[in-house]
Amino acid sequence: MFLCLATVQKIISEVLETDLTFSKEAREIIIKSGIEFIMILSSMASDMAESDAKKTIAPEHVIKALEELEYSEFIPYLEQQLVEYKGSQRVK
């Protein structure tokens, strides 16, 4: 498994101040920890879906998994992104 290097670099560039740089080793650690986080989150969301007798992981399963992993501070932002996504899908 891997994350697209260009995508990770773009995200890092957006976060960093313009006078800072990121070493290849630091970028590699970010990529590996991101992969690990995604694997843990998706596994837990899968468990949540399974406990609801669902075969598809829904946003509420991801939100429950984030709460379980004690990442509740991300939930309001993600819920807002979900609202915006659903709104953009209605327009299409």
PDB file as gemmi writes it, atoms N, CA and C in Angstrom:
CRYST1    1.000    1.000    1.000  90.00  90.00  90.00 P 1                      
ATOM      1  N   MET A   1       0.833  -1.188   0.000  1.00  0.00           N  
ATOM      2  CA  MET A   1       0.000   0.000   0.000  1.00  0.00           C  
ATOM      3  C   MET A   1       0.876   1.250   0.000  1.00  0.00           C  
ATOM      4  N   PHE A   2       0.381   2.264  -0.663  1.00  0.00           N  
ATOM      5  CA  PHE A   2       1.105   3.516  -0.664  1.00  0.00           C  
ATOM      6  C   PHE A   2       0.149   4.658  -0.940  1.00  0.00           C  
ATOM      7  N   LEU A   3       0.543   5.836  -0.550  1.00  0.00           N  
ATOM      8  CA  LEU A   3      -0.190   7.051  -0.883  1.00  0.00           C  
ATOM      9  C   LEU A   3       0.562   7.729  -2.008  1.00  0.00           C  
ATOM     10  N   CYS A   4      -0.159   8.343  -2.903  1.00  0.00           N  
ATOM     11  CA  CYS A   4       0.461   9.031  -4.031  1.00  0.00           C  
ATOM     12  C   CYS A   4       1.412  10.106  -3.513  1.00  0.00           C  
ATOM     13  N   LEU A   5       2.669   9.998  -3.902  1.00  0.00           N  
ATOM     14  CA  LEU A   5       3.699  10.922  -3.448  1.00  0.00           C  
ATOM     15  C   LEU A   5       3.347  12.371  -3.795  1.00  0.00           C  
ATOM     16  N   ALA A   6       2.833  12.605  -4.988  1.00  0.00           N  
ATOM     17  CA  ALA A   6       2.475  13.961  -5.411  1.00  0.00           C  
ATOM     18  C   ALA A   6       1.366  14.528  -4.532  1.00  0.00           C  
ATOM     19  N   THR A   7       0.398  13.700  -4.172  1.00  0.00           N  
ATOM     20  CA  THR A   7      -0.699  14.150  -3.312  1.00  0.00           C  
ATOM     21  C   THR A   7      -0.181  14.508  -1.923  1.00  0.00           C  
ATOM     22  N   VAL A   8       0.657  13.650  -1.380  1.00  0.00           N  
ATOM     23  CA  VAL A   8       1.227  13.914  -0.052  1.00  0.00           C  
ATOM     24  C   VAL A   8       2.055  15.191  -0.086  1.00  0.00           C  
ATOM     25  N   GLN A   9       2.867  15.362  -1.122  1.00  0.00           N  
ATOM     26  CA  GLN A   9       3.691  16.562  -1.245  1.00  0.00           C  
ATOM     27  C   GLN A   9       2.822  17.810  -1.334  1.00  0.00           C  
ATOM     28  N   LYS A  10       1.711  17.720  -2.064  1.00  0.00           N  
ATOM     29  CA  LYS A  10       0.802  18.868  -2.193  1.00  0.00           C  
ATOM     30  C   LYS A  10       0.195  19.226  -0.838  1.00  0.00           C  
ATOM     31  N   ILE A  11      -0.236  18.226  -0.100  1.00  0.00           N  
ATOM     32  CA  ILE A  11      -0.820  18.462   1.225  1.00  0.00           C  
ATOM     33  C   ILE A  11       0.218  19.099   2.143  1.00  0.00           C  
ATOM     34  N   ILE A  12       1.422  18.556   2.145  1.00  0.00           N  
ATOM     35  CA  ILE A  12       2.494  19.093   2.991  1.00  0.00           C  
ATOM     36  C   ILE A  12       2.787  20.544   2.606  1.00  0.00           C  
ATOM     37  N   SER A  13       2.861  20.809   1.320  1.00  0.00           N  
ATOM     38  CA  SER A  13       3.152  22.172   0.846  1.00  0.00           C  
ATOM     39  C   SER A  13       2.075  23.159   1.270  1.00  0.00           C  
ATOM     40  N   GLU A  14       0.824  22.718   1.292  1.00  0.00           N  
ATOM     41  CA  GLU A  14      -0.271  23.591   1.702  1.00  0.00           C  
ATOM     42  C   GLU A  14      -0.208  23.918   3.187  1.00  0.00           C  
ATOM     43  N   VAL A  15       0.327  23.015   3.971  1.00  0.00           N  
ATOM     44  CA  VAL A  15       0.372  23.183   5.424  1.00  0.00           C  
ATOM     45  C   VAL A  15       1.603  23.975   5.875  1.00  0.00           C  
ATOM     46  N   LEU A  16       2.723  23.737   5.211  1.00  0.00           N  
ATOM     47  CA  LEU A  16       3.975  24.370   5.624  1.00  0.00           C  
ATOM     48  C   LEU A  16       4.026  25.850   5.281  1.00  0.00           C  
ATOM     49  N   GLU A  17       4.755  26.581   6.100  1.00  0.00           N  
ATOM     50  CA  GLU A  17       5.054  27.965   5.765  1.00  0.00           C  
ATOM     51  C   GLU A  17       6.009  27.950   4.575  1.00  0.00           C  
ATOM     52  N   THR A  18       5.986  29.001   3.778  1.00  0.00           N  
ATOM     53  CA  THR A  18       6.746  29.010   2.526  1.00  0.00           C  
ATOM     54  C   THR A  18       8.253  28.882   2.726  1.00  0.00           C  
ATOM     55  N   ASP A  19       8.780  29.291   3.869  1.00  0.00           N  
ATOM     56  CA  ASP A  19      10.230  29.233   4.074  1.00  0.00           C  
ATOM     57  C   ASP A  19      10.704  27.904   4.677  1.00  0.00           C  
ATOM     58  N   LEU A  20       9.806  26.947   4.841  1.00  0.00           N  
ATOM     59  CA  LEU A  20      10.169  25.645   5.400  1.00  0.00           C  
ATOM     60  C   LEU A  20      10.212  24.585   4.308  1.00  0.00           C  
ATOM     61  N   THR A  21      11.056  23.584   4.513  1.00  0.00           N  
ATOM     62  CA  THR A  21      11.104  22.443   3.598  1.00  0.00           C  
ATOM     63  C   THR A  21      10.905  21.155   4.392  1.00  0.00           C  
ATOM     64  N   PHE A  22      10.701  20.077   3.678  1.00  0.00           N  
ATOM     65  CA  PHE A  22      10.408  18.785   4.278  1.00  0.00           C  
ATOM     66  C   PHE A  22      11.394  17.776   3.722  1.00  0.00           C  
ATOM     67  N   SER A  23      12.099  17.051   4.575  1.00  0.00           N  
ATOM     68  CA  SER A  23      13.056  16.061   4.075  1.00  0.00           C  
ATOM     69  C   SER A  23      12.314  14.847   3.520  1.00  0.00           C  
ATOM     70  N   LYS A  24      12.992  14.094   2.683  1.00  0.00           N  
ATOM     71  CA  LYS A  24      12.403  12.880   2.121  1.00  0.00           C  
ATOM     72  C   LYS A  24      12.040  11.894   3.226  1.00  0.00           C  
ATOM     73  N   GLU A  25      12.894  11.809   4.241  1.00  0.00           N  
ATOM     74  CA  GLU A  25      12.642  10.884   5.348  1.00  0.00           C  
ATOM     75  C   GLU A  25      11.392  11.288   6.125  1.00  0.00           C  
ATOM     76  N   ALA A  26      11.232  12.589   6.361  1.00  0.00           N  
ATOM     77  CA  ALA A  26      10.044  13.068   7.072  1.00  0.00           C  
ATOM     78  C   ALA A  26       8.788  12.796   6.253  1.00  0.00           C  
ATOM     79  N   ARG A  27       8.871  13.022   4.938  1.00  0.00           N  
ATOM     80  CA  ARG A  27       7.728  12.750   4.061  1.00  0.00           C  
ATOM     81  C   ARG A  27       7.383  11.265   4.095  1.00  0.00           C  
ATOM     82  N   GLU A  28       8.396  10.409   4.111  1.00  0.00           N  
ATOM     83  CA  GLU A  28       8.165   8.966   4.168  1.00  0.00           C  
ATOM     84  C   GLU A  28       7.464   8.569   5.466  1.00  0.00           C  
ATOM     85  N   ILE A  29       7.851   9.182   6.577  1.00  0.00           N  
ATOM     86  CA  ILE A  29       7.200   8.902   7.860  1.00  0.00           C  
ATOM     87  C   ILE A  29       5.745   9.355   7.823  1.00  0.00           C  
ATOM     88  N   ILE A  30       5.494  10.525   7.237  1.00  0.00           N  
ATOM     89  CA  ILE A  30       4.114  11.014   7.101  1.00  0.00           C  
ATOM     90  C   ILE A  30       3.296  10.017   6.280  1.00  0.00           C  
ATOM     91  N   ILE A  31       3.850   9.548   5.177  1.00  0.00           N  
ATOM     92  CA  ILE A  31       3.143   8.603   4.312  1.00  0.00           C  
ATOM     93  C   ILE A  31       2.839   7.302   5.075  1.00  0.00           C  
ATOM     94  N   LYS A  32       3.831   6.764   5.764  1.00  0.00           N  
ATOM     95  CA  LYS A  32       3.626   5.505   6.485  1.00  0.00           C  
ATOM     96  C   LYS A  32       2.622   5.655   7.623  1.00  0.00           C  
ATOM     97  N   SER A  33       2.692   6.767   8.338  1.00  0.00           N  
ATOM     98  CA  SER A  33       1.726   6.954   9.422  1.00  0.00           C  
ATOM     99  C   SER A  33       0.327   7.207   8.868  1.00  0.00           C  
ATOM    100  N   GLY A  34       0.231   7.882   7.724  1.00  0.00           N  
ATOM    101  CA  GLY A  34      -1.068   8.088   7.081  1.00  0.00           C  
ATOM    102  C   GLY A  34      -1.698   6.771   6.653  1.00  0.00           C  
ATOM    103  N   ILE A  35      -0.889   5.905   6.070  1.00  0.00           N  
ATOM    104  CA  ILE A  35      -1.373   4.584   5.659  1.00  0.00           C  
ATOM    105  C   ILE A  35      -1.855   3.802   6.876  1.00  0.00           C  
ATOM    106  N   GLU A  36      -1.081   3.823   7.938  1.00  0.00           N  
ATOM    107  CA  GLU A  36      -1.459   3.100   9.159  1.00  0.00           C  
ATOM    108  C   GLU A  36      -2.772   3.629   9.724  1.00  0.00           C  
ATOM    109  N   PHE A  37      -2.907   4.968   9.770  1.00  0.00           N  
ATOM    110  CA  PHE A  37      -4.139   5.581  10.276  1.00  0.00           C  
ATOM    111  C   PHE A  37      -5.333   5.161   9.417  1.00  0.00           C  
ATOM    112  N   ILE A  38      -5.184   5.210   8.100  1.00  0.00           N  
ATOM    113  CA  ILE A  38      -6.272   4.832   7.198  1.00  0.00           C  
ATOM    114  C   ILE A  38      -6.643   3.366   7.389  1.00  0.00           C  
ATOM    115  N   MET A  39      -5.654   2.511   7.570  1.00  0.00           N  
ATOM    116  CA  MET A  39      -5.932   1.084   7.772  1.00  0.00           C  
ATOM    117  C   MET A  39      -6.688   0.856   9.083  1.00  0.00           C  
ATOM    118  N   ILE A  40      -6.261   1.517  10.141  1.00  0.00           N  
ATOM    119  CA  ILE A  40      -6.930   1.360  11.434  1.00  0.00           C  
ATOM    120  C   ILE A  40      -8.353   1.906  11.364  1.00  0.00           C  
ATOM    121  N   LEU A  41      -8.513   3.101  10.794  1.00  0.00           N  
ATOM    122  CA  LEU A  41      -9.828   3.732  10.700  1.00  0.00           C  
ATOM    123  C   LEU A  41     -10.771   2.896   9.841  1.00  0.00           C  
ATOM    124  N   SER A  42     -10.303   2.416   8.695  1.00  0.00           N  
ATOM    125  CA  SER A  42     -11.188   1.633   7.834  1.00  0.00           C  
ATOM    126  C   SER A  42     -11.532   0.282   8.451  1.00  0.00           C  
ATOM    127  N   SER A  43     -10.600  -0.312   9.157  1.00  0.00           N  
ATOM    128  CA  SER A  43     -10.889  -1.570   9.833  1.00  0.00           C  
ATOM    129  C   SER A  43     -11.949  -1.376  10.914  1.00  0.00           C  
ATOM    130  N   MET A  44     -11.803  -0.310  11.685  1.00  0.00           N  
ATOM    131  CA  MET A  44     -12.778  -0.051  12.739  1.00  0.00           C  
ATOM    132  C   MET A  44     -14.137   0.317  12.142  1.00  0.00           C  
ATOM    133  N   ALA A  45     -14.145   1.116  11.071  1.00  0.00           N  
ATOM    134  CA  ALA A  45     -15.411   1.470  10.418  1.00  0.00           C  
ATOM    135  C   ALA A  45     -16.072   0.215   9.842  1.00  0.00           C  
ATOM    136  N   SER A  46     -15.272  -0.708   9.332  1.00  0.00           N  
ATOM    137  CA  SER A  46     -15.803  -1.973   8.831  1.00  0.00           C  
ATOM    138  C   SER A  46     -16.463  -2.760   9.956  1.00  0.00           C  
ATOM    139  N   ASP A  47     -15.818  -2.778  11.115  1.00  0.00           N  
ATOM    140  CA  ASP A  47     -16.408  -3.448  12.278  1.00  0.00           C  
ATOM    141  C   ASP A  47     -17.725  -2.798  12.673  1.00  0.00           C  
ATOM    142  N   MET A  48     -17.785  -1.470  12.602  1.00  0.00           N  
ATOM    143  CA  MET A  48     -19.020  -0.745  12.941  1.00  0.00           C  
ATOM    144  C   MET A  48     -20.131  -1.116  11.958  1.00  0.00           C  
ATOM    145  N   ALA A  49     -19.798  -1.178  10.670  1.00  0.00           N  
ATOM    146  CA  ALA A  49     -20.787  -1.551   9.654  1.00  0.00           C  
ATOM    147  C   ALA A  49     -21.273  -2.984   9.895  1.00  0.00           C  
ATOM    148  N   GLU A  50     -20.339  -3.855  10.180  1.00  0.00           N  
ATOM    149  CA  GLU A  50     -20.694  -5.252  10.430  1.00  0.00           C  
ATOM    150  C   GLU A  50     -21.609  -5.389  11.640  1.00  0.00           C  
ATOM    151  N   SER A  51     -21.338  -4.602  12.691  1.00  0.00           N  
ATOM    152  CA  SER A  51     -22.193  -4.674  13.883  1.00  0.00           C  
ATOM    153  C   SER A  51     -23.592  -4.122  13.608  1.00  0.00           C  
ATOM    154  N   ASP A  52     -23.723  -3.287  12.562  1.00  0.00           N  
ATOM    155  CA  ASP A  52     -25.035  -2.789  12.135  1.00  0.00           C  
ATOM    156  C   ASP A  52     -25.648  -3.686  11.063  1.00  0.00           C  
ATOM    157  N   ALA A  53     -25.023  -4.840  10.809  1.00  0.00           N  
ATOM    158  CA  ALA A  53     -25.475  -5.793   9.790  1.00  0.00           C  
ATOM    159  C   ALA A  53     -25.513  -5.148   8.405  1.00  0.00           C  
ATOM    160  N   LYS A  54     -24.529  -4.307   8.110  1.00  0.00           N  
ATOM    161  CA  LYS A  54     -24.422  -3.640   6.811  1.00  0.00           C  
ATOM    162  C   LYS A  54     -23.205  -4.184   6.077  1.00  0.00           C  
ATOM    163  N   LYS A  55     -23.294  -4.207   4.753  1.00  0.00           N  
ATOM    164  CA  LYS A  55     -22.170  -4.656   3.937  1.00  0.00           C  
ATOM    165  C   LYS A  55     -21.403  -3.484   3.349  1.00  0.00           C  
ATOM    166  N   THR A  56     -21.925  -2.282   3.547  1.00  0.00           N  
ATOM    167  CA  THR A  56     -21.284  -1.077   3.023  1.00  0.00           C  
ATOM    168  C   THR A  56     -20.942  -0.154   4.180  1.00  0.00           C  
ATOM    169  N   ILE A  57     -19.709   0.326   4.194  1.00  0.00           N  
ATOM    170  CA  ILE A  57     -19.305   1.298   5.210  1.00  0.00           C  
ATOM    171  C   ILE A  57     -19.902   2.648   4.829  1.00  0.00           C  
ATOM    172  N   ALA A  58     -20.675   3.211   5.727  1.00  0.00           N  
ATOM    173  CA  ALA A  58     -21.327   4.502   5.510  1.00  0.00           C  
ATOM    174  C   ALA A  58     -20.597   5.575   6.322  1.00  0.00           C  
ATOM    175  N   PRO A  59     -20.848   6.845   6.003  1.00  0.00           N  
ATOM    176  CA  PRO A  59     -20.196   7.920   6.765  1.00  0.00           C  
ATOM    177  C   PRO A  59     -20.393   7.799   8.276  1.00  0.00           C  
ATOM    178  N   GLU A  60     -21.573   7.370   8.697  1.00  0.00           N  
ATOM    179  CA  GLU A  60     -21.798   7.252  10.144  1.00  0.00           C  
ATOM    180  C   GLU A  60     -20.888   6.206  10.781  1.00  0.00           C  
ATOM    181  N   HIS A  61     -20.494   5.196  10.022  1.00  0.00           N  
ATOM    182  CA  HIS A  61     -19.567   4.190  10.550  1.00  0.00           C  
ATOM    183  C   HIS A  61     -18.171   4.795  10.738  1.00  0.00           C  
ATOM    184  N   VAL A  62     -17.770   5.614   9.790  1.00  0.00           N  
ATOM    185  CA  VAL A  62     -16.472   6.292   9.894  1.00  0.00           C  
ATOM    186  C   VAL A  62     -16.484   7.243  11.086  1.00  0.00           C  
ATOM    187  N   ILE A  63     -17.580   7.969  11.259  1.00  0.00           N  
ATOM    188  CA  ILE A  63     -17.689   8.912  12.384  1.00  0.00           C  
ATOM    189  C   ILE A  63     -17.655   8.156  13.713  1.00  0.00           C  
ATOM    190  N   LYS A  64     -18.371   7.043  13.802  1.00  0.00           N  
ATOM    191  CA  LYS A  64     -18.326   6.225  15.027  1.00  0.00           C  
ATOM    192  C   LYS A  64     -16.909   5.728  15.298  1.00  0.00           C  
ATOM    193  N   ALA A  65     -16.219   5.325  14.233  1.00  0.00           N  
ATOM    194  CA  ALA A  65     -14.843   4.841  14.384  1.00  0.00           C  
ATOM    195  C   ALA A  65     -13.932   5.955  14.878  1.00  0.00           C  
ATOM    196  N   LEU A  66     -14.094   7.162  14.345  1.00  0.00           N  
ATOM    197  CA  LEU A  66     -13.302   8.296  14.815  1.00  0.00           C  
ATOM    198  C   LEU A  66     -13.561   8.580  16.296  1.00  0.00           C  
ATOM    199  N   GLU A  67     -14.823   8.498  16.698  1.00  0.00           N  
ATOM    200  CA  GLU A  67     -15.151   8.685  18.122  1.00  0.00           C  
ATOM    201  C   GLU A  67     -14.473   7.611  18.965  1.00  0.00           C  
ATOM    202  N   GLU A  68     -14.548   6.378  18.512  1.00  0.00           N  
ATOM    203  CA  GLU A  68     -13.941   5.262  19.241  1.00  0.00           C  
ATOM    204  C   GLU A  68     -12.426   5.426  19.359  1.00  0.00           C  
ATOM    205  N   LEU A  69     -11.819   5.973  18.304  1.00  0.00           N  
ATOM    206  CA  LEU A  69     -10.370   6.198  18.304  1.00  0.00           C  
ATOM    207  C   LEU A  69      -9.979   7.505  19.000  1.00  0.00           C  
ATOM    208  N   GLU A  70     -10.975   8.196  19.544  1.00  0.00           N  
ATOM    209  CA  GLU A  70     -10.789   9.457  20.274  1.00  0.00           C  
ATOM    210  C   GLU A  70     -10.268  10.583  19.375  1.00  0.00           C  
ATOM    211  N   TYR A  71     -10.816  10.646  18.162  1.00  0.00           N  
ATOM    212  CA  TYR A  71     -10.533  11.734  17.229  1.00  0.00           C  
ATOM    213  C   TYR A  71     -11.785  12.572  17.003  1.00  0.00           C  
ATOM    214  N   SER A  72     -12.558  12.778  18.037  1.00  0.00           N  
ATOM    215  CA  SER A  72     -13.822  13.498  17.933  1.00  0.00           C  
ATOM    216  C   SER A  72     -13.661  14.923  17.425  1.00  0.00           C  
ATOM    217  N   GLU A  73     -12.476  15.510  17.641  1.00  0.00           N  
ATOM    218  CA  GLU A  73     -12.275  16.896  17.202  1.00  0.00           C  
ATOM    219  C   GLU A  73     -12.337  17.039  15.684  1.00  0.00           C  
ATOM    220  N   PHE A  74     -12.159  15.948  14.941  1.00  0.00           N  
ATOM    221  CA  PHE A  74     -12.236  15.996  13.479  1.00  0.00           C  
ATOM    222  C   PHE A  74     -13.668  15.924  12.960  1.00  0.00           C  
ATOM    223  N   ILE A  75     -14.562  15.439  13.779  1.00  0.00           N  
ATOM    224  CA  ILE A  75     -15.911  15.126  13.314  1.00  0.00           C  
ATOM    225  C   ILE A  75     -16.677  16.344  12.796  1.00  0.00           C  
ATOM    226  N   PRO A  76     -16.710  17.482  13.487  1.00  0.00           N  
ATOM    227  CA  PRO A  76     -17.463  18.621  12.931  1.00  0.00           C  
ATOM    228  C   PRO A  76     -16.987  19.027  11.533  1.00  0.00           C  
ATOM    229  N   TYR A  77     -15.689  19.071  11.322  1.00  0.00           N  
ATOM    230  CA  TYR A  77     -15.149  19.413  10.009  1.00  0.00           C  
ATOM    231  C   TYR A  77     -15.575  18.385   8.962  1.00  0.00           C  
ATOM    232  N   LEU A  78     -15.473  17.112   9.300  1.00  0.00           N  
ATOM    233  CA  LEU A  78     -15.828  16.057   8.359  1.00  0.00           C  
ATOM    234  C   LEU A  78     -17.325  16.053   8.063  1.00  0.00           C  
ATOM    235  N   GLU A  79     -18.141  16.333   9.062  1.00  0.00           N  
ATOM    236  CA  GLU A  79     -19.583  16.413   8.830  1.00  0.00           C  
ATOM    237  C   GLU A  79     -19.912  17.569   7.889  1.00  0.00           C  
ATOM    238  N   GLN A  80     -19.206  18.687   8.041  1.00  0.00           N  
ATOM    239  CA  GLN A  80     -19.397  19.823   7.139  1.00  0.00           C  
ATOM    240  C   GLN A  80     -18.974  19.448   5.714  1.00  0.00           C  
ATOM    241  N   GLN A  81     -17.872  18.742   5.578  1.00  0.00           N  
ATOM    242  CA  GLN A  81     -17.422  18.302   4.256  1.00  0.00           C  
ATOM    243  C   GLN A  81     -18.441  17.358   3.625  1.00  0.00           C  
ATOM    244  N   LEU A  82     -19.052  16.512   4.431  1.00  0.00           N  
ATOM    245  CA  LEU A  82     -20.071  15.589   3.939  1.00  0.00           C  
ATOM    246  C   LEU A  82     -21.294  16.349   3.440  1.00  0.00           C  
ATOM    247  N   VAL A  83     -21.717  17.359   4.187  1.00  0.00           N  
ATOM    248  CA  VAL A  83     -22.853  18.194   3.764  1.00  0.00           C  
ATOM    249  C   VAL A  83     -22.534  18.860   2.423  1.00  0.00           C  
ATOM    250  N   GLU A  84     -21.336  19.418   2.311  1.00  0.00           N  
ATOM    251  CA  GLU A  84     -20.939  20.072   1.060  1.00  0.00           C  
ATOM    252  C   GLU A  84     -20.879  19.072  -0.095  1.00  0.00           C  
ATOM    253  N   TYR A  85     -20.364  17.893   0.159  1.00  0.00           N  
ATOM    254  CA  TYR A  85     -20.292  16.864  -0.879  1.00  0.00           C  
ATOM    255  C   TYR A  85     -21.694  16.475  -1.347  1.00  0.00           C  
ATOM    256  N   LYS A  86     -22.577  16.221  -0.384  1.00  0.00           N  
ATOM    257  CA  LYS A  86     -23.950  15.847  -0.743  1.00  0.00           C  
ATOM    258  C   LYS A  86     -24.636  16.963  -1.522  1.00  0.00           C  
ATOM    259  N   GLY A  87     -24.371  18.212  -1.139  1.00  0.00           N  
ATOM    260  CA  GLY A  87     -24.935  19.351  -1.862  1.00  0.00           C  
ATOM    261  C   GLY A  87     -24.423  19.423  -3.292  1.00  0.00           C  
ATOM    262  N   SER A  88     -23.149  19.166  -3.474  1.00  0.00           N  
ATOM    263  CA  SER A  88     -22.579  19.201  -4.825  1.00  0.00           C  
ATOM    264  C   SER A  88     -23.101  18.045  -5.675  1.00  0.00           C  
ATOM    265  N   GLN A  89     -23.430  16.923  -5.050  1.00  0.00           N  
ATOM    266  CA  GLN A  89     -23.967  15.784  -5.792  1.00  0.00           C  
ATOM    267  C   GLN A  89     -25.398  16.044  -6.258  1.00  0.00           C  
ATOM    268  N   ARG A  90     -26.162  16.827  -5.476  1.00  0.00           N  
ATOM    269  CA  ARG A  90     -27.540  17.168  -5.865  1.00  0.00           C  
ATOM    270  C   ARG A  90     -27.541  18.089  -7.085  1.00  0.00           C  
ATOM    271  N   VAL A  91     -26.548  18.964  -7.139  1.00  0.00           N  
ATOM    272  CA  VAL A  91     -26.450  19.904  -8.256  1.00  0.00           C  
ATOM    273  C   VAL A  91     -26.183  19.156  -9.557  1.00  0.00           C  
ATOM    274  N   LYS A  92     -25.383  18.099  -9.492  1.00  0.00           N  
ATOM    275  CA  LYS A  92     -25.072  17.312 -10.690  1.00  0.00           C  
ATOM    276  C   LYS A  92     -26.292  16.582 -11.110  1.00  0.00           C  
TER     277      LYS A  92                                                      
END                                                                             
